[in-house]
Amino acid sequence: MYSGKSRCLKCGHIFEQEDIFEGCPYCKTEDFVSNITPLYELPETDGSRADYERLFGGKTLESYREILPFRRKEKLVSLNEGNTALTELSRLGEELGIELYAKDETRNPTWGHKDRLNAVLVNKALEQKAPGVIYASTGNNGASGAAYAAKAGLPCIVLTVKGVNPTLETFMQAYGACVIGAHSAAERWTILKECVEKYHWYPATNYTIPIVGSNPWAIDGYKVIAHELYQQMKTLPDKIVVPICYGDALFGIMKGFEELKEMGFVDKVPQMLSVEDYGPIARAFSRKSDIIEPVEGWGSVASSICTPYGTYHSLYTVKKSGGSAISLDNNQQLLDAQKDLARKEGLYCESASAAALAGIRKYIASGQIKPGEKVVMLITAAGVKDTKVTASYMGEIPEIDASLESMEKVLKDVYGVKLQ
Amino acid sequence: MYSGKSRCLKCGHIFEQEDIFEGCPYCKTEDFVSNITPLYELPETDGSRADYERLFGGKTLESYREILPFRRKEKLVSLNEGNTALTELSRLGEELGIELYAKDETRNPTWGHKDRLNAVLVNKALEQKAPGVIYASTGNNGASGAAYAAKAGLPCIVLTVKGVNPTLETFMQAYGACVIGAHSAAERWTILKECVEKYHWYPATNYTIPIVGSNPWAIDGYKVIAHELYQQMKTLPDKIVVPICYGDALFGIMKGFEELKEMGFVDKVPQMLSVEDYGPIARAFSRKSDIIEPVEGWGSVASSICTPYGTYHSLYTVKKSGGSAISLDNNQQLLDAQKDLARKEGLYCESASAAALAGIRKYIASGQIKPGEKVVMLITAAGVKDTKVTASYMGEIPEIDASLESMEKVLKDVYGVKLQ
């Protein structure tokens, strides 16, 4: 059960306030900030699957109340998020010499992993009697938040930067949120901060530099991914690979496993491996520094994750779980991974999600993922949200006349397929 | 267990062949054709939930083998389709005076209901040792088929008509299918027919006039929706509302319930209510005729269902289940329904899926859905596949300067929201 308290990941300071959105003020410096995380009094268990079912059975958001940060007992608003498929990628696994699975987070209500965060966020906003929820987002998170705010009957503001992805702009607008364009990411954060401080709108996303990450209560929604993996797998994976921006899901999944371990249901926490486009976490990790400096970018197409910034909770997670952090080198790695997931496994994901497979290839090459290991990769969002990037490497669709011969010619010339 | 036989829905002729893709030749006329449907020897049960679990427990495609049309015992290719959420629409239900649920088929691997059909289709194609699978499709079905063919390692041809929806074109291409443009729907069908007859490619979709509907073995994939509803609901719905094009899902869901009834697990089959854009089925139903004549259209935006044609299995389903058939009148009904589902319930669906809610409104107005009834509507595909239609009724996203005042002004002027 939620204790009502939270703790700083870095200095351990305990908070009883529930409006700490800018990280721990006690260990904050000009170039460092750590997020806080809610604390729980976990139930006693005998560690059996039966006891697990007794405590957490039911597969709804309500089922996980013991590990969610709510004080109130009211029925939770939900779009029946989660229960996402775990799909074995046998063809790619064989190619790579590992046992590979995708946790397919595209199977959520808004077809991406943010729904877990926002399900918790809107319920916490209701508990806090906030007048509304507010986001800085150019896509998936804003749309997901708008959907949950709609279901909860809460007003929602999404501060965006126009032109990043028109499909996602309409997607955010569709749910009736107040979508507003700012001139830059930095300007969005200033306005968001003022709106939180002056009007007590409930913030979902980061609005400070150094970057602290998302709302710490909402992040606990990601713990449910660990619970589902525990339910779906007979033996836990060696490694979980997550494409990260500010690493909320990376941290939340580890925290979920840590609590499962504390309750005696599992005996280890899988190693958490992050994949970034540009690598602020990878650099701090390799330098053994807790200071996460912004890095140079290379123009990634993966708009959901291409940030020069990183968060301490990302770094904390890879270190604490005995994992690792790497970054990618170019768009070709992302596009090859997207193509291979679709063509070899029938899973079409956003380019940012494909970063997981691109990262796995690098981790294997560097010996950090070893032959035969069991690896779960998180597919964070649906490819259909991001068709413009995919279209850039697709040819024109050929046209034919009304004859089988015309089709046979095109099949041979364009696709290299011979009918027989 | 699949008997290896099929029966004509109209004349009852029994077939042992497995290549009947153009409907029953025995009762076919110039203006009538009926699809056939596979027959099963259903297991004896005691009608209990426990016995159901014994027979069908597991929630995978394999779990439903007893009611799927396979002779071979090989492991089934699957993307872990199904297990889609059933979400109560309490706000809309209250407005409408009914108990309303959405079966959210957007929670499938390609974010639409066709995955159930294609999961069965590719496995049947493998069993039949077909050289590949072939579709006539402008979107959802072609993309879903391409995904399953990729997972199965089968070549896939999608004959499309270019320009209907560019997002869906890229979506179909992403999985590596041979996507080819024909000049018209009619030309696609001619080529498809020749490819099936000459090269024995396995057809997923209709290619005849009068329209017969999809591959009859593949349609049985939709029966699993009935099984999931049985698992998800304590008492069955009075009515199930399905937006239809050729009505494969409408028929498959009823067949699933009929088999559940034959096995003693349920004591009724819910009434099946179809919703069309233009209404060939609605007209034949109201005229009490089995001849389904093409009707005039009104330029619907719902490209997934806006056809002047209908199938006999649609008509058969509404009649046999004691259901009904209606058509819509204009795009405003679709767009209002899409907007309300997103803004009031947090579910953003394709305009074609929104036809279900638009239809429910008409059914209530005509007294065919009564106050207090329990109604399930099928949400067939994700709204994010169809943002162009939604964008047509969205305003420009307003832009602001870097100040709270600037945001407050826009919130008030554009969205009618006052911060306080």
Coordinates of C-alpha atoms in Angstrom, one line a residue, chain A residues 79-82 85-89 91 106-109 111 131 134 147 150-153 157 159-160 162 167 169-171 173-183 187 191 194-195 198-199 201 342-348 382-385 387 390-391 394-404 407-408 410-411 415 417 419-420, chain B residues 79-82 85-89 91 106-109 111 131 134 147 150-153 157 159-160 162 167 169-171 173-183 187 191 194-195 198-199 201 342-348 382-385 387 390-391 394-404 407-408 410-411 415 417 419-420:
Chain A
L79 CA -9.4 2.5 -20.4
N80 CA -8.4 -1.1 -19.7
E81 CA -4.8 -0.3 -20.5
G82 CA -2.1 -2.9 -20.3
A85 CA 1.0 -9.2 -25.7
L86 CA 4.4 -10.7 -25.2
T87 CA 5.3 -12.1 -28.6
E88 CA 8.3 -14.3 -29.3
L89 CA 10.4 -13.0 -32.2
R91 CA 13.1 -15.4 -36.7
T106 CA 1.3 -0.8 -29.1
R107 CA -1.6 -2.9 -27.8
N108 CA -2.7 -0.1 -25.4
P109 CA -5.7 2.2 -25.7
W111 CA -1.3 2.3 -29.1
P131 CA -8.4 21.6 -12.0
I134 CA -1.0 19.7 -18.4
A147 CA -7.5 10.4 -24.0
A150 CA -11.4 12.8 -21.6
K151 CA -12.3 9.6 -19.9
A152 CA -11.9 11.2 -16.5
G153 CA -13.8 14.3 -17.5
I157 CA -3.7 21.3 -21.9
L159 CA 1.7 22.5 -25.0
T160 CA 3.3 21.3 -28.3
K162 CA 3.9 22.5 -34.2
T167 CA -0.6 12.9 -37.7
E169 CA -1.2 16.7 -33.8
T170 CA -4.6 15.6 -35.0
F171 CA -4.4 12.6 -32.7
Q173 CA -6.7 17.2 -30.8
A174 CA -9.1 14.4 -31.4
Y175 CA -9.8 13.8 -27.7
G176 CA -10.8 17.4 -27.1
A177 CA -7.7 18.6 -25.3
C178 CA -6.6 22.3 -25.5
V179 CA -3.6 21.8 -27.9
I180 CA -1.5 24.9 -28.0
G181 CA 1.7 25.6 -30.0
A182 CA 4.7 27.2 -28.3
H183 CA 7.8 28.4 -30.3
E187 CA 9.2 28.2 -23.8
I191 CA 4.6 28.3 -19.3
E194 CA 3.8 29.0 -14.2
C195 CA 0.5 27.2 -14.8
K198 CA -0.1 29.6 -10.1
Y199 CA -3.2 27.5 -10.9
W201 CA -2.8 22.2 -12.8
A342 CA 7.9 -5.5 -39.7
R343 CA 9.1 -7.8 -42.5
K344 CA 10.5 -10.6 -40.4
E345 CA 8.1 -10.5 -37.4
G346 CA 5.0 -8.7 -38.5
L347 CA 5.4 -6.0 -35.9
Y348 CA 5.4 -2.4 -37.3
A382 CA 2.6 1.8 -33.2
G383 CA 4.3 2.4 -36.6
V384 CA 1.1 3.7 -38.0
K385 CA 1.6 6.9 -36.0
T387 CA 4.3 6.6 -41.5
T390 CA 8.6 4.8 -43.1
A391 CA 7.4 6.3 -46.4
M394 CA 9.5 3.0 -49.5
G395 CA 9.2 3.0 -53.2
E396 CA 6.2 4.2 -55.2
I397 CA 3.5 1.7 -55.4
P398 CA 3.6 0.4 -59.0
E399 CA 0.4 0.5 -61.1
I400 CA -0.8 -2.2 -63.5
D401 CA -3.4 -2.8 -66.2
A402 CA -6.2 -5.2 -65.8
S403 CA -4.3 -8.4 -66.7
L404 CA -2.5 -11.1 -64.9
M407 CA 0.8 -8.0 -62.6
E408 CA 3.4 -10.8 -63.3
V410 CA 5.5 -5.8 -62.0
L411 CA 5.9 -8.6 -59.4
Y415 CA 9.5 -7.0 -56.1
V417 CA 8.7 -12.3 -57.1
L419 CA 4.4 -16.4 -59.9
Q420 CA 4.5 -20.2 -60.4
Chain B
L79 CA 0.9 -12.3 -33.4
N80 CA -1.0 -12.8 -30.1
E81 CA -4.1 -11.2 -31.7
G82 CA -7.3 -10.8 -29.7
A85 CA -10.5 -4.9 -24.0
L86 CA -14.2 -4.6 -23.3
T87 CA -14.6 -1.1 -22.0
E88 CA -17.8 0.3 -20.5
L89 CA -18.8 3.6 -22.0
R91 CA -20.9 8.6 -20.1
T106 CA -8.0 -1.5 -32.0
R107 CA -6.1 -3.4 -29.4
N108 CA -4.9 -6.0 -32.0
P109 CA -1.5 -6.4 -33.5
W111 CA -4.8 -2.1 -34.5
P131 CA 2.5 -20.3 -52.6
I134 CA -3.5 -12.4 -52.0
A147 CA 1.7 -8.5 -41.2
A150 CA 5.4 -11.6 -42.8
K151 CA 5.2 -13.5 -39.5
A152 CA 4.3 -16.7 -41.4
G153 CA 7.1 -16.2 -44.0
I157 CA 0.2 -9.5 -52.8
L159 CA -4.0 -5.2 -55.0
T160 CA -5.0 -1.7 -54.0
K162 CA -4.0 4.2 -55.0
T167 CA -1.1 6.5 -44.4
E169 CA -0.6 2.7 -48.2
T170 CA 2.7 3.0 -46.3
F171 CA 1.2 0.8 -43.6
Q173 CA 4.1 -1.5 -47.6
A174 CA 5.9 -1.6 -44.3
Y175 CA 5.5 -5.3 -43.8
G176 CA 7.2 -6.1 -47.1
A177 CA 4.1 -7.2 -49.1
C178 CA 4.0 -6.7 -52.9
V179 CA 1.6 -3.7 -52.9
I180 CA 0.3 -3.1 -56.4
G181 CA -2.1 -0.4 -57.7
A182 CA -5.0 -1.3 -60.1
H183 CA -7.2 1.3 -61.8
E187 CA -10.0 -4.7 -62.3
I191 CA -6.6 -10.1 -61.7
E194 CA -6.9 -15.2 -62.4
C195 CA -4.1 -15.5 -59.8
K198 CA -3.9 -20.2 -62.4
Y199 CA -1.3 -20.1 -59.5
W201 CA -2.5 -18.2 -54.4
A342 CA -13.0 10.4 -28.3
R343 CA -14.1 13.3 -26.2
K344 CA -16.5 11.6 -23.9
E345 CA -14.9 8.1 -23.6
G346 CA -11.2 8.5 -24.6
L347 CA -11.6 6.1 -27.5
Y348 CA -10.4 7.4 -30.9
A382 CA -7.8 2.8 -34.6
G383 CA -8.5 6.5 -35.4
V384 CA -4.8 7.2 -35.9
K385 CA -5.0 5.3 -39.2
T387 CA -6.4 11.3 -39.1
T390 CA -10.5 13.9 -38.3
A391 CA -8.3 16.8 -39.3
M394 CA -10.3 20.2 -36.3
G395 CA -9.3 23.9 -36.1
E396 CA -5.7 25.1 -36.5
I397 CA -3.6 24.6 -33.4
P398 CA -3.2 28.1 -32.0
E399 CA 0.3 29.5 -31.2
I400 CA 1.3 31.5 -28.2
D401 CA 4.2 33.6 -26.9
A402 CA 6.3 32.5 -23.9
S403 CA 4.0 33.8 -21.2
L404 CA 1.2 32.4 -19.1
M407 CA -1.8 31.0 -23.0
E408 CA -4.7 32.2 -20.8
V410 CA -5.8 31.5 -26.2
L411 CA -7.4 29.1 -23.8
Y415 CA -11.1 26.7 -26.2
V417 CA -11.4 27.4 -20.9
L419 CA -7.7 29.1 -15.7
Q420 CA -8.5 29.6 -12.1

